[in-house]
CSV table of N, CA and C in Angstrom, one decimal:
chain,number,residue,atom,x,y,z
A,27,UNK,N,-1.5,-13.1,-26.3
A,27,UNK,CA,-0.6,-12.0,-25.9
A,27,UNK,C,0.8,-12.6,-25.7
A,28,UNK,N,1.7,-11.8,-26.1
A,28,UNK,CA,3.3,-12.4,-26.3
A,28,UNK,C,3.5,-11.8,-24.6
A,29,UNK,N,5.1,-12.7,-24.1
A,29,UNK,CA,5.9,-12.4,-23.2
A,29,UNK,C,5.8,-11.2,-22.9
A,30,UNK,N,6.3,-10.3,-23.9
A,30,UNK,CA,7.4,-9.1,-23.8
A,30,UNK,C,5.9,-7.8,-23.8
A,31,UNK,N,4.7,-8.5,-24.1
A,31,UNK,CA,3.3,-7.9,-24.0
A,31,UNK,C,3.1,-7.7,-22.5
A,32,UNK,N,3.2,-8.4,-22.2
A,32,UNK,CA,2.3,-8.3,-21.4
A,32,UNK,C,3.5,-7.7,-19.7
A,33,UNK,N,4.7,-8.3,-20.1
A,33,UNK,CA,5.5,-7.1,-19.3
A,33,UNK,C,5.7,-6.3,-19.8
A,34,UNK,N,5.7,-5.2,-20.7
A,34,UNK,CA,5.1,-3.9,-20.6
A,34,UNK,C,4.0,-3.7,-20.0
A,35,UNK,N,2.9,-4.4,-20.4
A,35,UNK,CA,1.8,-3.8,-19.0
A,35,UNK,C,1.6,-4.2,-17.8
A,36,UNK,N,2.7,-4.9,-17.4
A,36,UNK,CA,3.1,-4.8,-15.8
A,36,UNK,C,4.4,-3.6,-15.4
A,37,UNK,N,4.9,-3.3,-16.6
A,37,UNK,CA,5.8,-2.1,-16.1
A,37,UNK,C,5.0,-0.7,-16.3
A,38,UNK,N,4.1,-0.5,-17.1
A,38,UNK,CA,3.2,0.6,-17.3
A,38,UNK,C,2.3,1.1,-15.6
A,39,UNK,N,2.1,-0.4,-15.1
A,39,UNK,CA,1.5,-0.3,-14.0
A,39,UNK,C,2.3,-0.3,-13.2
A,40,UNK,N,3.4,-0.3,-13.0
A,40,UNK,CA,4.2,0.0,-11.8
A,40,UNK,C,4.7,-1.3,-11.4
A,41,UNK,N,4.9,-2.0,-12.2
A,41,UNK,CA,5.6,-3.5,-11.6
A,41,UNK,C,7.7,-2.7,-11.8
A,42,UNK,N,8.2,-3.9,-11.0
A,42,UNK,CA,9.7,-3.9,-11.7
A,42,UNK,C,9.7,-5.1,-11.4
A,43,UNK,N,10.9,-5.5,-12.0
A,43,UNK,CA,11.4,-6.6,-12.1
A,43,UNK,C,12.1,-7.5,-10.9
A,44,UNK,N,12.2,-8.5,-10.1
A,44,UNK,CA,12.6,-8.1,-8.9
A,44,UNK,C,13.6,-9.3,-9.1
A,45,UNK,N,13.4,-10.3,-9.8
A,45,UNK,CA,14.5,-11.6,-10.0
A,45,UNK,C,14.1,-12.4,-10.8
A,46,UNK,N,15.1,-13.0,-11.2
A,46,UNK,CA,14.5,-14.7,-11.9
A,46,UNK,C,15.0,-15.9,-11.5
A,47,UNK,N,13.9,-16.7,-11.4
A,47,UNK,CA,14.3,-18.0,-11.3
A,47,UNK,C,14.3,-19.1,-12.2
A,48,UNK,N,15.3,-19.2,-12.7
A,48,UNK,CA,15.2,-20.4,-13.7
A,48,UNK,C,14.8,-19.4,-14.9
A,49,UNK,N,13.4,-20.4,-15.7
A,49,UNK,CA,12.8,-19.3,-16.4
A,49,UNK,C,11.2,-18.5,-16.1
A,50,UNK,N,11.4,-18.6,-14.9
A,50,UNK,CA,10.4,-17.3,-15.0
A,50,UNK,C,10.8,-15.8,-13.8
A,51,UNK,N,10.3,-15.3,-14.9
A,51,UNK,CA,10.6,-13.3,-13.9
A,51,UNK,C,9.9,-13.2,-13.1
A,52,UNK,N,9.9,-12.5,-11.9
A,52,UNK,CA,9.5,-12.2,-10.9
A,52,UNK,C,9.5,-11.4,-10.6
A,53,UNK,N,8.6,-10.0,-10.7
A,53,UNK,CA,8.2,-8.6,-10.7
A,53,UNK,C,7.0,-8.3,-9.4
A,54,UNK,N,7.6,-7.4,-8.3
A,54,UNK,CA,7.0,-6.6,-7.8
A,54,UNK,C,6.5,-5.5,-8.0
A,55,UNK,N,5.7,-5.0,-7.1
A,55,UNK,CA,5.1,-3.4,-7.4
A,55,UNK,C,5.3,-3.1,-5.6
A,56,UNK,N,5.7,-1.5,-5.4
A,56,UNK,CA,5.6,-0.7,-4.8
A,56,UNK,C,4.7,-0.8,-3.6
A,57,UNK,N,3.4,-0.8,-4.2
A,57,UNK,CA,2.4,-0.4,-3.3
A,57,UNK,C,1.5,-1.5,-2.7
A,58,UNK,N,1.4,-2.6,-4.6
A,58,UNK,CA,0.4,-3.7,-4.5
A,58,UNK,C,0.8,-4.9,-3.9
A,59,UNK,N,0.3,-5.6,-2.8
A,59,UNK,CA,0.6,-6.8,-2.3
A,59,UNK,C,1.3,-7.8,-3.3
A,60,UNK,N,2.3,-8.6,-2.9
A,60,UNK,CA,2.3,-9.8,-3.6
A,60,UNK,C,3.3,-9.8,-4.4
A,61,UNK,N,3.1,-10.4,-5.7
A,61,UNK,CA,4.1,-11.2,-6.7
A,61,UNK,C,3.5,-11.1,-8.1
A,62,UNK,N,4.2,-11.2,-9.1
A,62,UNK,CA,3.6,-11.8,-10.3
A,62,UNK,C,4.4,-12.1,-11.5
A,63,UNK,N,4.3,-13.6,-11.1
A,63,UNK,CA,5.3,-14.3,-12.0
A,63,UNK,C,5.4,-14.8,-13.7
A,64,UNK,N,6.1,-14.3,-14.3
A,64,UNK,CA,5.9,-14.3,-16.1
A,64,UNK,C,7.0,-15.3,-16.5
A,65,UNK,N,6.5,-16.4,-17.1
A,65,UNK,CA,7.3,-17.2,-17.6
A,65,UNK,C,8.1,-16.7,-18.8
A,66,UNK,N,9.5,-17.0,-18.6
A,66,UNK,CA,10.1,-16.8,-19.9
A,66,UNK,C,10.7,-17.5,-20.7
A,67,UNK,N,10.2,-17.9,-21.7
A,67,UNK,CA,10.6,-19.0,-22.5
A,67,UNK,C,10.9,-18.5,-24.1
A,68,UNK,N,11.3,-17.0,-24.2
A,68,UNK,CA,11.4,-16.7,-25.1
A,68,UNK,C,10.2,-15.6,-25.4
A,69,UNK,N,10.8,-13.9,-25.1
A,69,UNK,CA,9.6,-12.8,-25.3
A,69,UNK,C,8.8,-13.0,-26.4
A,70,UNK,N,9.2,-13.3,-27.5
A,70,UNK,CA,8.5,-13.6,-28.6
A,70,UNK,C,7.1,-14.9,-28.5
A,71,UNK,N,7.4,-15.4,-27.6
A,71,UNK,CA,6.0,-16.7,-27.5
A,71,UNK,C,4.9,-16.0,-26.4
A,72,UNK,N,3.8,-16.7,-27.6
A,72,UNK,CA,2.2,-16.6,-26.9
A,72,UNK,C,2.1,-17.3,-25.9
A,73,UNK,N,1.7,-16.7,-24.9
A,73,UNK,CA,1.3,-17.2,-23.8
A,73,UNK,C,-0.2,-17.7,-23.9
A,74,UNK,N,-0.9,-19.1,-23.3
A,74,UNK,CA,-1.3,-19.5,-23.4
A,74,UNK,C,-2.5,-18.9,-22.3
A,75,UNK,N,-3.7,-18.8,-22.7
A,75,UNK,CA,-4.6,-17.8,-22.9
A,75,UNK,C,-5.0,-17.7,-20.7
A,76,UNK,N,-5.0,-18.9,-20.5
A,76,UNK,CA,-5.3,-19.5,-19.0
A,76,UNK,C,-3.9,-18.8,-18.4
A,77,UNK,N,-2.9,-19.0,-19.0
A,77,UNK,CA,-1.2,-18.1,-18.2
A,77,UNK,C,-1.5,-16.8,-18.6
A,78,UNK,N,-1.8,-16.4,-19.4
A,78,UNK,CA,-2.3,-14.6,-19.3
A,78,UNK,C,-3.2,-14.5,-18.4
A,79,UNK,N,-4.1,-14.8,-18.4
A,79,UNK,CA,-5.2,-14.5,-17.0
A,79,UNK,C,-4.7,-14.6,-15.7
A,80,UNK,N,-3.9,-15.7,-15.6
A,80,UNK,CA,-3.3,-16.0,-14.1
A,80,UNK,C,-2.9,-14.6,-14.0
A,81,UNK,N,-2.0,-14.2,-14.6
A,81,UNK,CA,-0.9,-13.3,-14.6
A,81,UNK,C,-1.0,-12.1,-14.0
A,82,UNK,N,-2.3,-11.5,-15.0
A,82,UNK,CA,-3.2,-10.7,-14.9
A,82,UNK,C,-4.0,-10.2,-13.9
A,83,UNK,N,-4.3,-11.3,-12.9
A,83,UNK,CA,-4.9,-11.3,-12.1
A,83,UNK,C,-4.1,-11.5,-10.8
A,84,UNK,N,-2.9,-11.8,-10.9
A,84,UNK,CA,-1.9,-11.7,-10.0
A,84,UNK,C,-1.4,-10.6,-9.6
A,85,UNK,N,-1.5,-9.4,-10.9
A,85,UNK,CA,-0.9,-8.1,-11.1
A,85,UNK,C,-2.3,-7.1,-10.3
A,86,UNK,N,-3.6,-7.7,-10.6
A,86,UNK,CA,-4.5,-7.0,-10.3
A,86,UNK,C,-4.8,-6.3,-11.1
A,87,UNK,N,-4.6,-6.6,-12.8
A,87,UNK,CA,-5.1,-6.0,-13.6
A,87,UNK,C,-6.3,-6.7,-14.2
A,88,UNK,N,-7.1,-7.7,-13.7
A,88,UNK,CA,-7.8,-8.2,-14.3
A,88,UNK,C,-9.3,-8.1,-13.0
């Protein structure tokens, strides 16, 4: 799954964007506890399959 993938389906779910550091984004949600941090090294790159899952599961979509 590319970058720019998989934040769309943290903004579908209700994430925003909340800052960045360096290169990775930093997106809250409203309601859901916590953080979920998306490396950005260029929207167009595959994320490597173990950094999707983290991601995923940080968002509580997994």
């Amino acid at each position: 799954m590319k970058v720019k993938e998989i934040i769309r389906l943290l903004e579908e779910d209700g994430w925003y964007f909340k800052r960045q550091s360096g290169s990775h984004r930093v997106y809250r949600h409203p309601t859901k506890l916590g953080i979920a941090v998306v490396p950005d090294h260029g929207l167009n790159k595959e994320l490597k399959p173990g950094t999707e899952q983290s991601i995923l599961k940080q968002a509580g979509l997994k």
